PDB file of C-alpha atoms and ligand atoms in Angstrom:
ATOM      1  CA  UNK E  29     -33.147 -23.869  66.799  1.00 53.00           C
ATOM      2  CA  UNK E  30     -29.934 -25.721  67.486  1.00 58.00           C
ATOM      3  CA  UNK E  31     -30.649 -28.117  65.192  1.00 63.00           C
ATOM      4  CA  UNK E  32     -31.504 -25.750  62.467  1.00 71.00           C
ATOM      5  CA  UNK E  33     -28.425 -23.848  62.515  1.00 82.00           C
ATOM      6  CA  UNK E  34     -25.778 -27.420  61.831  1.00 83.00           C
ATOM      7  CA  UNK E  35     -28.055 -28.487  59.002  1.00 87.00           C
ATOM      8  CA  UNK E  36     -28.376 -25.501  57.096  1.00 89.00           C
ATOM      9  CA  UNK E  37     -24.386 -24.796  57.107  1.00 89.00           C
ATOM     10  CA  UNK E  38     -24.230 -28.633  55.721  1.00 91.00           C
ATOM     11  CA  UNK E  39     -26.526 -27.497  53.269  1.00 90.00           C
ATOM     12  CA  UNK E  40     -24.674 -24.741  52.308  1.00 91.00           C
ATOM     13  CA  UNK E  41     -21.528 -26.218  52.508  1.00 92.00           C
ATOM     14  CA  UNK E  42     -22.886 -29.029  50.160  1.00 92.00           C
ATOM     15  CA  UNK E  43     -24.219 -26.235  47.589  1.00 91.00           C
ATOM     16  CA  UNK E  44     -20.736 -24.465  47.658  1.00 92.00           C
ATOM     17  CA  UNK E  45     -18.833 -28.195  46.865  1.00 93.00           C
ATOM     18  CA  UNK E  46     -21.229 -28.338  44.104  1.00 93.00           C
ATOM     19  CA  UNK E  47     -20.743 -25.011  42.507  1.00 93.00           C
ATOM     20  CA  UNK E  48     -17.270 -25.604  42.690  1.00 93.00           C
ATOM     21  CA  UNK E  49     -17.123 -28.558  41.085  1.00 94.00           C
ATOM     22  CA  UNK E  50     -19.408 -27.490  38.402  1.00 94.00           C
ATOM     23  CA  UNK E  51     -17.265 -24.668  37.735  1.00 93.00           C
ATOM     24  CA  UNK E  52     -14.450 -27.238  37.030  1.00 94.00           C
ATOM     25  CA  UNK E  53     -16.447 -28.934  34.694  1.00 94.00           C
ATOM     26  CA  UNK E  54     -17.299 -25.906  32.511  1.00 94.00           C
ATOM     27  CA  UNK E  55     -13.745 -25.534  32.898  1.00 93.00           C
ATOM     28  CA  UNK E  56     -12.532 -28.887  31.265  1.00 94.00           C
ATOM     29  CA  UNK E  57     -16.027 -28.497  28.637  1.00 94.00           C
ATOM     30  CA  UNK E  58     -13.974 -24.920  27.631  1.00 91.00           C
ATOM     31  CA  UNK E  59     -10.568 -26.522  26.906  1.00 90.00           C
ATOM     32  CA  UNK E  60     -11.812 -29.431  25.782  1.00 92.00           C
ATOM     33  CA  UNK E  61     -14.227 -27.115  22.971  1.00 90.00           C
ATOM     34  CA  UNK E  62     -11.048 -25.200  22.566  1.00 87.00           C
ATOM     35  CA  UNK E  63      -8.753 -28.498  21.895  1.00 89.00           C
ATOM     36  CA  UNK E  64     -11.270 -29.588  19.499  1.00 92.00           C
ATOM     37  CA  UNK E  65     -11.347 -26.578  17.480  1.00 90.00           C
ATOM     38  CA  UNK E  66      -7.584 -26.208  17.239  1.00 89.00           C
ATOM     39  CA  UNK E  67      -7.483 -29.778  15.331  1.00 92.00           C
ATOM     40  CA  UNK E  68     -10.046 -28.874  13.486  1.00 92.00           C
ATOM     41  CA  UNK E  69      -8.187 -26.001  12.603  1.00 91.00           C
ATOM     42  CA  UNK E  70      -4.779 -27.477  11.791  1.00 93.00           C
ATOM     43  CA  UNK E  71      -6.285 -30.248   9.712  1.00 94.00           C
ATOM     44  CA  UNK E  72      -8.123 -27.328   8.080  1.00 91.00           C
ATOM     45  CA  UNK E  73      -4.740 -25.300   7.207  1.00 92.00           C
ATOM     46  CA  UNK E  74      -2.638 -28.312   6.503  1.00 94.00           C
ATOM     47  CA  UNK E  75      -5.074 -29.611   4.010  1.00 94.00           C
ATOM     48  CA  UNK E  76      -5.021 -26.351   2.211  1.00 91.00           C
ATOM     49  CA  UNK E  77      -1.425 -26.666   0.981  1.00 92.00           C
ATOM     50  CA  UNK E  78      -1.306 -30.423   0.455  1.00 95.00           C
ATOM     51  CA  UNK E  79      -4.705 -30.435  -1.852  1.00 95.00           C
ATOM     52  CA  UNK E  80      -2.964 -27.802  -4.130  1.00 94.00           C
ATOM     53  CA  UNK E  81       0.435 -29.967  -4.216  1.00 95.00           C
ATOM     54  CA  UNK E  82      -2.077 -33.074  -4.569  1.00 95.00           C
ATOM     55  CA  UNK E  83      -3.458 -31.522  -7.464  1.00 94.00           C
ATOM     56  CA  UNK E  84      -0.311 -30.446  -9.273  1.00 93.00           C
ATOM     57  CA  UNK E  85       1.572 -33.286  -8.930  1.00 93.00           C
ATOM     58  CA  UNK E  86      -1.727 -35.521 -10.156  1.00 93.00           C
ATOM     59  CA  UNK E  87      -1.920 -33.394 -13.532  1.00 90.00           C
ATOM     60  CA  UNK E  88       1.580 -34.008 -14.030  1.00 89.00           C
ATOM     61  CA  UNK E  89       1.282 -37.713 -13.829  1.00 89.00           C
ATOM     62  CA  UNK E  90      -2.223 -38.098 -15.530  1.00 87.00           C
ATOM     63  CA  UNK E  91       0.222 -36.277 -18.496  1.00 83.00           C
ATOM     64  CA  UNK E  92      -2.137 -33.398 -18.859  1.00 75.00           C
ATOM     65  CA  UNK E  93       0.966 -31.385 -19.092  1.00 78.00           C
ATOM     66  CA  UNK E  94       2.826 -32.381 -22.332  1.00 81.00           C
ATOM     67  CA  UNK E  95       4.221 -28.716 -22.542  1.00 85.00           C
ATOM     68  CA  UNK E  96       8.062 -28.334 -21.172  1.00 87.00           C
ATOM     69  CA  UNK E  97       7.359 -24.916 -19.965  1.00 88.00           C
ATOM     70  CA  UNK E  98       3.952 -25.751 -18.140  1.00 87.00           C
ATOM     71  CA  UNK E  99       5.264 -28.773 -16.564  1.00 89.00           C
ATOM     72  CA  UNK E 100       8.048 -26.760 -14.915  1.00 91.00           C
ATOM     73  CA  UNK E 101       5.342 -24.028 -13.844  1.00 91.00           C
ATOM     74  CA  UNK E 102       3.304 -26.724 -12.432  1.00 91.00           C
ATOM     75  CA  UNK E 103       6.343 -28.175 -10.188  1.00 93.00           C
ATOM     76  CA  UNK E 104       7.434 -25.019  -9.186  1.00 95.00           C
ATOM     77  CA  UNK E 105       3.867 -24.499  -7.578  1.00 93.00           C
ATOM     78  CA  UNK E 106       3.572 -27.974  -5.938  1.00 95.00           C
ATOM     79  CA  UNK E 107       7.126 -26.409  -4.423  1.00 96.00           C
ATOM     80  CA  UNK E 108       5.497 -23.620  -3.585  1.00 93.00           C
ATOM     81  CA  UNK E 109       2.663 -25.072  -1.645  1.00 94.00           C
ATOM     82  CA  UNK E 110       5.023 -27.970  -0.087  1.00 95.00           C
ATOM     83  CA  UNK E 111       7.327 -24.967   1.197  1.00 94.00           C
ATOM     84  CA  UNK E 112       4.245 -23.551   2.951  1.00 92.00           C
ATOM     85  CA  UNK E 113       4.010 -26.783   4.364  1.00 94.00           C
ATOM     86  CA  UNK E 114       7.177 -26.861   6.115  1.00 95.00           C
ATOM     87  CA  UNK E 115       6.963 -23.114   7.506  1.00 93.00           C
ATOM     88  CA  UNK E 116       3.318 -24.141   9.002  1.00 94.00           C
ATOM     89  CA  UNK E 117       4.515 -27.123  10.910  1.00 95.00           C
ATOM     90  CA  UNK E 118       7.735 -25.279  11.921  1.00 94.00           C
ATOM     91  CA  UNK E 119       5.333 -22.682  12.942  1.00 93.00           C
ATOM     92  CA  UNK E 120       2.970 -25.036  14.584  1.00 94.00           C
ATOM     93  CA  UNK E 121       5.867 -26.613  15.975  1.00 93.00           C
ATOM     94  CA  UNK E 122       7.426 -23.424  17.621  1.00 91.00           C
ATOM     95  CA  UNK E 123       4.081 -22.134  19.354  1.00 91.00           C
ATOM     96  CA  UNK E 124       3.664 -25.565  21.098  1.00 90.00           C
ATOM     97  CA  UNK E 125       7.118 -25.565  22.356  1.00 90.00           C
ATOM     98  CA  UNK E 126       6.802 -21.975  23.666  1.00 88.00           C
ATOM     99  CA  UNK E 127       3.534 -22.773  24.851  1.00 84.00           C
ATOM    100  CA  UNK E 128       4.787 -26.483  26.393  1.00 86.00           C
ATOM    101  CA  UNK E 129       7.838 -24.295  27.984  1.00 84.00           C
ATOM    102  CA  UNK E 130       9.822 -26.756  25.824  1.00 85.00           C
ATOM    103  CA  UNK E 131      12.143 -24.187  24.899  1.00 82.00           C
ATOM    104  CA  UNK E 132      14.194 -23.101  27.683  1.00 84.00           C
ATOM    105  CA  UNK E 133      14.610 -19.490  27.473  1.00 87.00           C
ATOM    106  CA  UNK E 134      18.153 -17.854  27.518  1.00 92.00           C
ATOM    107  CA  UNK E 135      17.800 -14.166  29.397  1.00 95.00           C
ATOM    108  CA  UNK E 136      20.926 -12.302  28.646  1.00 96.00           C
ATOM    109  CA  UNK E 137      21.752  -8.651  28.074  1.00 96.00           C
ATOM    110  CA  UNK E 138      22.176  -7.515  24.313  1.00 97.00           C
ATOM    111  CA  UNK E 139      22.044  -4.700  22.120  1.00 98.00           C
ATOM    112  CA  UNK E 140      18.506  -4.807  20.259  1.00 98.00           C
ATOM    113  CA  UNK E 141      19.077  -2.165  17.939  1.00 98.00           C
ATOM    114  CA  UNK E 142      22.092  -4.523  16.363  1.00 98.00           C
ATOM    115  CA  UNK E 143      19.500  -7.314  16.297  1.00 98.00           C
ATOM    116  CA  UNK E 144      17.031  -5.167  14.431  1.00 98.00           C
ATOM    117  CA  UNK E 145      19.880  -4.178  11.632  1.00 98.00           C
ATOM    118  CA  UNK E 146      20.517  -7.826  11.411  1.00 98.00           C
ATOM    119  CA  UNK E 147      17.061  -9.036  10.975  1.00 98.00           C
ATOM    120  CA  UNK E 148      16.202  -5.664   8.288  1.00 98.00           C
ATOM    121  CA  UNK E 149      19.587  -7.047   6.859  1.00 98.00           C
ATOM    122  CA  UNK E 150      17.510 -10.487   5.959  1.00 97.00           C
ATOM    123  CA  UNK E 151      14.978  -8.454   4.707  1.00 97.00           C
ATOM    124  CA  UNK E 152      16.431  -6.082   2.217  1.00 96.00           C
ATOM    125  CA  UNK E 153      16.007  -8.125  -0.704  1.00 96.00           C
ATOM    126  CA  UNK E 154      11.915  -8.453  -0.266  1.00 95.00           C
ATOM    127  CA  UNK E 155      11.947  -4.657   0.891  1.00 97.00           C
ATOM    128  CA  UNK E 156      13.316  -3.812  -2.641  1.00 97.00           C
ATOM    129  CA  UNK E 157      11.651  -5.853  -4.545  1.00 95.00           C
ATOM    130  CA  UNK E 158       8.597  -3.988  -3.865  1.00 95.00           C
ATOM    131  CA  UNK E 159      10.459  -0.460  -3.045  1.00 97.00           C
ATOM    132  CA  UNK E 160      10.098  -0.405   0.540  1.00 97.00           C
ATOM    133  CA  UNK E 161      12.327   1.744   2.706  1.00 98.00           C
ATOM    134  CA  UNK E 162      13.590  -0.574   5.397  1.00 98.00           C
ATOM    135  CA  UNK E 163      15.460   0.797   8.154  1.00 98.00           C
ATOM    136  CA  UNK E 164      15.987   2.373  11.558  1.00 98.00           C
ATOM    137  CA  UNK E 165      14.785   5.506  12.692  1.00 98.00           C
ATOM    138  CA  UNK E 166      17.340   7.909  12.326  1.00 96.00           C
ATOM    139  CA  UNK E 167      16.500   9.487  15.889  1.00 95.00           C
ATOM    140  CA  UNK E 168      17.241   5.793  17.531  1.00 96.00           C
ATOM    141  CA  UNK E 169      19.478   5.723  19.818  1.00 95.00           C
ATOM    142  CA  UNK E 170      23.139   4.411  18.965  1.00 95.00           C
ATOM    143  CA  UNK E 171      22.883   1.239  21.735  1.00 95.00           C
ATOM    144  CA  UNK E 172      20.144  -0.083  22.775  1.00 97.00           C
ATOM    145  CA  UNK E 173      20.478  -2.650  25.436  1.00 97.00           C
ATOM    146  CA  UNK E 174      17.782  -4.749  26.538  1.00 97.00           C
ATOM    147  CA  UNK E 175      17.175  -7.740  28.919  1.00 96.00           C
ATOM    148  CA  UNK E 176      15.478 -10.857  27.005  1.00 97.00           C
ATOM    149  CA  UNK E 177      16.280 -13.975  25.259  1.00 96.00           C
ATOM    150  CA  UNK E 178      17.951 -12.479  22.057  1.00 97.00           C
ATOM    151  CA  UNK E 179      16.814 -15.860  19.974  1.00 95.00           C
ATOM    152  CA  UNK E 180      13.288 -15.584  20.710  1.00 95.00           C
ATOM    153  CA  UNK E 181      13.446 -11.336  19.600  1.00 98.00           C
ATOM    154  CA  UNK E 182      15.170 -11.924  16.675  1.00 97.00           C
ATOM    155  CA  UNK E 183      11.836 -14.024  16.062  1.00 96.00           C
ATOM    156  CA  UNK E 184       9.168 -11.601  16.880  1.00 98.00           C
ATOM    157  CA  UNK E 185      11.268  -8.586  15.110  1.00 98.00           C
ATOM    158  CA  UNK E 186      11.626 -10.872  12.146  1.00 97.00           C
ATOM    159  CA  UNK E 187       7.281 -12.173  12.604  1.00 97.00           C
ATOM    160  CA  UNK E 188       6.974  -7.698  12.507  1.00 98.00           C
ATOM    161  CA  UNK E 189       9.021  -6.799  10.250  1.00 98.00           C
ATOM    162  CA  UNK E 190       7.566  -9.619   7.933  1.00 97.00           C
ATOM    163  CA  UNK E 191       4.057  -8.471   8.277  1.00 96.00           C
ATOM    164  CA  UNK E 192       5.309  -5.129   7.345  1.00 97.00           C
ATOM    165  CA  UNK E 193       6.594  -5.891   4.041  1.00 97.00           C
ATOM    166  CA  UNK E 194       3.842  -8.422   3.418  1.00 95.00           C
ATOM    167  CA  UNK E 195       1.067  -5.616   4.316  1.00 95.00           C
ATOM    168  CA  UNK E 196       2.404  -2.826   2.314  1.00 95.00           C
ATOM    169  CA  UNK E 197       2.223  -1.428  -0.742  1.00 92.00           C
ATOM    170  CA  UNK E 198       4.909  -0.571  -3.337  1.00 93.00           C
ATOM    171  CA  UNK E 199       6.976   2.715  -2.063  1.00 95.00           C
ATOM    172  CA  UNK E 200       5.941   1.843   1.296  1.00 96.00           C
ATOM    173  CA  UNK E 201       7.991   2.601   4.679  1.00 97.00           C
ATOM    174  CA  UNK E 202       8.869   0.249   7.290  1.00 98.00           C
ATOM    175  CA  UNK E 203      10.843   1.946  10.452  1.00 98.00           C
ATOM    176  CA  UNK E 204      11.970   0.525  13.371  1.00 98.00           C
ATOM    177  CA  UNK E 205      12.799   2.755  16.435  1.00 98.00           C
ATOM    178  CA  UNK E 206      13.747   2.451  20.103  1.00 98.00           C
ATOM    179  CA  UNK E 207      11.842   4.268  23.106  1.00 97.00           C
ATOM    180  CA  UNK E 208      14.506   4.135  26.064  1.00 96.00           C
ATOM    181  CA  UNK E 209      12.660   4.908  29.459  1.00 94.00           C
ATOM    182  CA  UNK E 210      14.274   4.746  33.006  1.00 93.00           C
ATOM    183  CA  UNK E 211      13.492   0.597  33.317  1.00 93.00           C
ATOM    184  CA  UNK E 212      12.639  -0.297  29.816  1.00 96.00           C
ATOM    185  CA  UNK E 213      12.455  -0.098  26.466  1.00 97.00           C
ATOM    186  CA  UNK E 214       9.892   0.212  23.779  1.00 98.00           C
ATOM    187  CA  UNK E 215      10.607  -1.220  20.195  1.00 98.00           C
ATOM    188  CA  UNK E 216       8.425  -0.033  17.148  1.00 98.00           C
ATOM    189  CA  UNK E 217       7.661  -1.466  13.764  1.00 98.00           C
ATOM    190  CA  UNK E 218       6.029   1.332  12.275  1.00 98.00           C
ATOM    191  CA  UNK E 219       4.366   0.459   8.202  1.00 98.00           C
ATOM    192  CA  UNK E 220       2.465   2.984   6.401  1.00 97.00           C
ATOM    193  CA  UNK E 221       0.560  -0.125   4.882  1.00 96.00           C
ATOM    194  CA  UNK E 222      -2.782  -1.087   4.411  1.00 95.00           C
ATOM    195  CA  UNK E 223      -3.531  -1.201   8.446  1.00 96.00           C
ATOM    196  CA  UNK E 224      -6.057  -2.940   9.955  1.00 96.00           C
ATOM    197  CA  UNK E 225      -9.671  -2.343  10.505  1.00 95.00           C
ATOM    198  CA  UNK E 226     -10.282  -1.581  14.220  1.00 95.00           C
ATOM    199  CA  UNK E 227     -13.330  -4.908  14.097  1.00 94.00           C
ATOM    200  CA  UNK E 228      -9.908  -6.879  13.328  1.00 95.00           C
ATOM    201  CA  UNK E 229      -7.251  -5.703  15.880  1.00 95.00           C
ATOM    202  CA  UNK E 230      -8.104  -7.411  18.813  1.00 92.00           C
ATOM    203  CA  UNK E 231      -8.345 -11.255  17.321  1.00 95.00           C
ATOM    204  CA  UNK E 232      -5.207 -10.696  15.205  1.00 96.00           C
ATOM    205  CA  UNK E 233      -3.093 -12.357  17.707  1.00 96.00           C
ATOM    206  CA  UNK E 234      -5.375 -15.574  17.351  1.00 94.00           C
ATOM    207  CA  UNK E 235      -4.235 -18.798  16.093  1.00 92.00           C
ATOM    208  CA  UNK E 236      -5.132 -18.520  12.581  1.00 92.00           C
ATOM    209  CA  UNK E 237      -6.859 -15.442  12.155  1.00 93.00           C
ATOM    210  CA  UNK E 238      -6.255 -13.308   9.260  1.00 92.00           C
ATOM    211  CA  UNK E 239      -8.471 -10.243   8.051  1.00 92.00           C
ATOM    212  CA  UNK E 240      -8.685 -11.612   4.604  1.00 89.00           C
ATOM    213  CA  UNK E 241      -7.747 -15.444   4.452  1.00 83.00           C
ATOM    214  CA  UNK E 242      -7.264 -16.035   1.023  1.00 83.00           C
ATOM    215  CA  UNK E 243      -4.581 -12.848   0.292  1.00 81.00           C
ATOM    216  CA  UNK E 244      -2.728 -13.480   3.605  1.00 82.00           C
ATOM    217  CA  UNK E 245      -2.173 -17.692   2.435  1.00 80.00           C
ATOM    218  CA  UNK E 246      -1.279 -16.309  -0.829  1.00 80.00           C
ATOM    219  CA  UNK E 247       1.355 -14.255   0.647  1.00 81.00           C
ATOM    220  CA  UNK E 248       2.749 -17.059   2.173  1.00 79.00           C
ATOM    221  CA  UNK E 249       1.116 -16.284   5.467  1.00 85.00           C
ATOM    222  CA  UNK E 250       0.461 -18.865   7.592  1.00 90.00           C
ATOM    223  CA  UNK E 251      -2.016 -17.385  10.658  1.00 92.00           C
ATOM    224  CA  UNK E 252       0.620 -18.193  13.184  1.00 95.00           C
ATOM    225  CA  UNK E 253       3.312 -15.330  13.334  1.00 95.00           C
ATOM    226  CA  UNK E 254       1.211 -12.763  15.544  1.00 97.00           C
ATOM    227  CA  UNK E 255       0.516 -15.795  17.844  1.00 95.00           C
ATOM    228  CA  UNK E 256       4.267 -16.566  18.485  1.00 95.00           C
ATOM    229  CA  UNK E 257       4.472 -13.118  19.171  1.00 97.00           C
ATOM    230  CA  UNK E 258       2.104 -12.899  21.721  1.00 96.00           C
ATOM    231  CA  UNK E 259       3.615 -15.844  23.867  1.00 94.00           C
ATOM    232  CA  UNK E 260       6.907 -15.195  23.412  1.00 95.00           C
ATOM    233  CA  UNK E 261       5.916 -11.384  25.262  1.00 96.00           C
ATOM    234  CA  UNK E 262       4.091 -13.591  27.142  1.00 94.00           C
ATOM    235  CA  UNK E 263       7.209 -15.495  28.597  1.00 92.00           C
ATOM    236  CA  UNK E 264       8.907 -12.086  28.744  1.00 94.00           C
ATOM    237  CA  UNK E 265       6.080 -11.200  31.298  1.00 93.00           C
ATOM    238  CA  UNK E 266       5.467  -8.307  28.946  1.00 95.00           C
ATOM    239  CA  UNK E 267       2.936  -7.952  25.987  1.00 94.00           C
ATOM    240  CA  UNK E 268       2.496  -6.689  22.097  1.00 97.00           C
ATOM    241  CA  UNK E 269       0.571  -3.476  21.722  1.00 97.00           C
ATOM    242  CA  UNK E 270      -0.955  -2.113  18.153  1.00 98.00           C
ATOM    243  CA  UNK E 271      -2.128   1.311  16.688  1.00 97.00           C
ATOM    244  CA  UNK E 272      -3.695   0.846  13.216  1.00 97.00           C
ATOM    245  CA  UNK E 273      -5.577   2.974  11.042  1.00 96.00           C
ATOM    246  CA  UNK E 274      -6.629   1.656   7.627  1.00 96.00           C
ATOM    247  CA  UNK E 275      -5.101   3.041   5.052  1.00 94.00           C
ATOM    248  CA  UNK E 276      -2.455   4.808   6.442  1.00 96.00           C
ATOM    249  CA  UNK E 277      -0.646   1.488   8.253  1.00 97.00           C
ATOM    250  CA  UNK E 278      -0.163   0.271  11.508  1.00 98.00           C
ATOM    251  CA  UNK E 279       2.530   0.281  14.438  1.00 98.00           C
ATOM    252  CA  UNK E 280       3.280  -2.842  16.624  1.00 98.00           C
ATOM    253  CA  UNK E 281       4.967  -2.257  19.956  1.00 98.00           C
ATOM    254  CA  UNK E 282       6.820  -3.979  22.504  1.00 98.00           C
ATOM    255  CA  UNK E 283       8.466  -3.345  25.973  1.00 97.00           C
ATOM    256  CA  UNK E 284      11.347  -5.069  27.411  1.00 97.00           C
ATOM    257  CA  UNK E 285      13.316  -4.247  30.453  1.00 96.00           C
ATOM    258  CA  UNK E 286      16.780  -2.988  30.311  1.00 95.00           C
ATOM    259  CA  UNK E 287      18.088  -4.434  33.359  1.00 87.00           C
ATOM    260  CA  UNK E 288      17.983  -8.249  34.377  1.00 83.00           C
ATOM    261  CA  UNK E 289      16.968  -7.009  38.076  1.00 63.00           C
ATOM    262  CA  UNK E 290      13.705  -5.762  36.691  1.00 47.00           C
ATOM    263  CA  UNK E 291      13.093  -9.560  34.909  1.00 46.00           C
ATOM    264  CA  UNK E 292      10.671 -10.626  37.772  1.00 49.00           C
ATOM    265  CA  UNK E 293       8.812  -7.631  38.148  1.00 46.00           C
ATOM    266  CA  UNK E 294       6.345  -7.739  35.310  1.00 48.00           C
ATOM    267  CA  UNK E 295       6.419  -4.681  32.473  1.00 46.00           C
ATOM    268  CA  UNK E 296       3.924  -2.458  33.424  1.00 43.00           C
TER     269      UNK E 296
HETATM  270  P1  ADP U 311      -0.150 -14.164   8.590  1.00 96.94           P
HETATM  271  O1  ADP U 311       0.703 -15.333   8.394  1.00 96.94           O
HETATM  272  O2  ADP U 311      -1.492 -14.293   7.964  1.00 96.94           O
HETATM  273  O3  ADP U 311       0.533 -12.875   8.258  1.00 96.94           O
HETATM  274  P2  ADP U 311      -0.050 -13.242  11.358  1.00 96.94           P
HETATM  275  O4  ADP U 311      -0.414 -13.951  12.620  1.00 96.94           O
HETATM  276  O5  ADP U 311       1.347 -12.784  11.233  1.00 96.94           O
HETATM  277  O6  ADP U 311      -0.478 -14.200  10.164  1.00 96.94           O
HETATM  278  O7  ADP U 311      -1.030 -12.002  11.183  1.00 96.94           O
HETATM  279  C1  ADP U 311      -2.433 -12.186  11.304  1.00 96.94           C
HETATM  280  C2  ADP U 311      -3.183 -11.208  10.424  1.00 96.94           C
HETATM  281  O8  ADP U 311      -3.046  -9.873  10.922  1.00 96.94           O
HETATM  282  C3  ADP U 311      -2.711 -11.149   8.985  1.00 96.94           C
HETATM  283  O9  ADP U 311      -3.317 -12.114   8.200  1.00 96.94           O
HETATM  284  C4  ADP U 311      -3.118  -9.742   8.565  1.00 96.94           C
HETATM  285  O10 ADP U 311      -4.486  -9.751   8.185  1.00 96.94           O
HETATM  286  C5  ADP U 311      -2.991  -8.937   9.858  1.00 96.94           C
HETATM  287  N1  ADP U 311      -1.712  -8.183   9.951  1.00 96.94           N
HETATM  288  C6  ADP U 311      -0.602  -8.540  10.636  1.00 96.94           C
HETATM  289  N2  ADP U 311       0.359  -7.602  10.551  1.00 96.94           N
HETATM  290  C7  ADP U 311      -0.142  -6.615   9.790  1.00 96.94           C
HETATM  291  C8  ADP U 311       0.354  -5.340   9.329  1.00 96.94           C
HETATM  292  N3  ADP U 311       1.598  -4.907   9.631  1.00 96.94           N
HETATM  293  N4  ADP U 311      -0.468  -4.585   8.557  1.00 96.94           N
HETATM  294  C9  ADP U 311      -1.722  -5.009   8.242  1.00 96.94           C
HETATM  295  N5  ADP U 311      -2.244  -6.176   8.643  1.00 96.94           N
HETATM  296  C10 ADP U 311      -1.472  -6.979   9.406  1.00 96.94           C
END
């Protein structure tokens, strides 16, 4: 009838509103859940460091430690853990400023091979202390110019490069090399570490996640560095990629474009 008709698109229009808006609320529930857990988290990692500097520094005063050489031991490990302390926050710091769009980016045009030698340059000390061959592919190209912010690459090839080291074993090999296609570029990390087991590989890029928790802190690890990663591809409209087979080691991969005329398309 044709009063039928008016009511039931009310009615409908009423049940839409309402799914809508219930959809929003799930919405804010989710972030909310998720804002909760992330300060849960933090606490969780920042306690972790300050308990073991805590307990250090209370044996020292509570003169438990009358010996010279165990008292120095003792305050070179509260050091140890109050360093950690200072890379997490600057790490926590970092991701929120990315994430906040805080940073301002700075897109220029640079060679990315040179920034690769620099960063492996930073590195060579921890490569040879556990007789890791550091270094560029020798079938890389001579230039390799790419299209990014060169401050936030020199981060994530310095986040790679560290996981590298950190995940391999003594006589390991860590190569970088350079794919150069028509529009882009491909950068690999390549280790022949331990690798990652494939129930890992997709949360690595969490906030916090690490395969095993207690040898990654001990490392010096603090959860974060794949994150960063991830959002600073993220801002470069592109993405990280891994390959990993336990083991024999893993390769990380990134694309960036060569020209700045390809910036606003995003990488395929
Ligand atoms: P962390 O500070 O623990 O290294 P990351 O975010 O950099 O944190 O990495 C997350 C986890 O991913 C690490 O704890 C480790 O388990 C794994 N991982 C990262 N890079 C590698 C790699 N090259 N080889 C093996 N495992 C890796």
């Amino acid at each position: 009838s044709g009063l039928f008709n008016p009511l039931k698109k009310i009615n409908e229009e009423i049940f839409s509103y309402a799914a809508l808006k219930q959809k929003e609320i799930d919405e804010l529930k989710k972030l909310e859940a998720f804002r909760r857990e992330f300060i849960a988290d933090v606490s969780h990692e920042l306690k972790t460091p300050i308990f073991a500097a805590q307990g250090f520094v209370h044996t020292l005063l509570d003169g438990a430690v009358k010996d010279k050489s165990v008292r120095n031991r003792f305050l070179k490990k509260a050091a140890k853990s109050l360093d950690g302390l200072d890379i997490l926050v600057q790490d926590l710091l970092t991701l929120s400023q990315i994430e906040t769009g805080e940073i301002k980016m700075h897109f220029e045009s640079f060679d990315i091979r040179q920034l690769a030698e620099e960063v492996i340059d930073q590195f060579e000390n921890k490569a040879e202390k556990k007789d890791i061959n550091l270094k560029i592919s020798k079938h890389a190209p001579e230039e390799v110019f790419v299209y990014a912010d060169w401050q936030r690459i020199n981060q994530v090839l310095t986040n790679l490069i560290s996981n590298a080291i950190k995940y391999s074993n003594k006589n390991g090999k860590v190569t970088i090399d350079f794919q150069i296609t028509t529009s882009h570029v491909v950068t690999r990390v390549r280790d022949t570490g331990e690798g990652i087991p494939p129930e890992h590989v997709k949360r690595i890029f969490e906030r916090f996640y690490r395969v095993d928790k207690s040898r990654s802190r001990e490392k010096g690890g603090t959860g974060l560095g794949l994150a960063i990663v991830k959002h600073i591809m993220e801002v470069h409209k592109s993405k990280v990629e891994v390959s990993s087979e336990p083991g024999k080691g893993s390769v990380f991969s990134f694309k960036l474009p060569r020209e700045a005329t390809l910036q606003t398309s995003p990488a395929e």
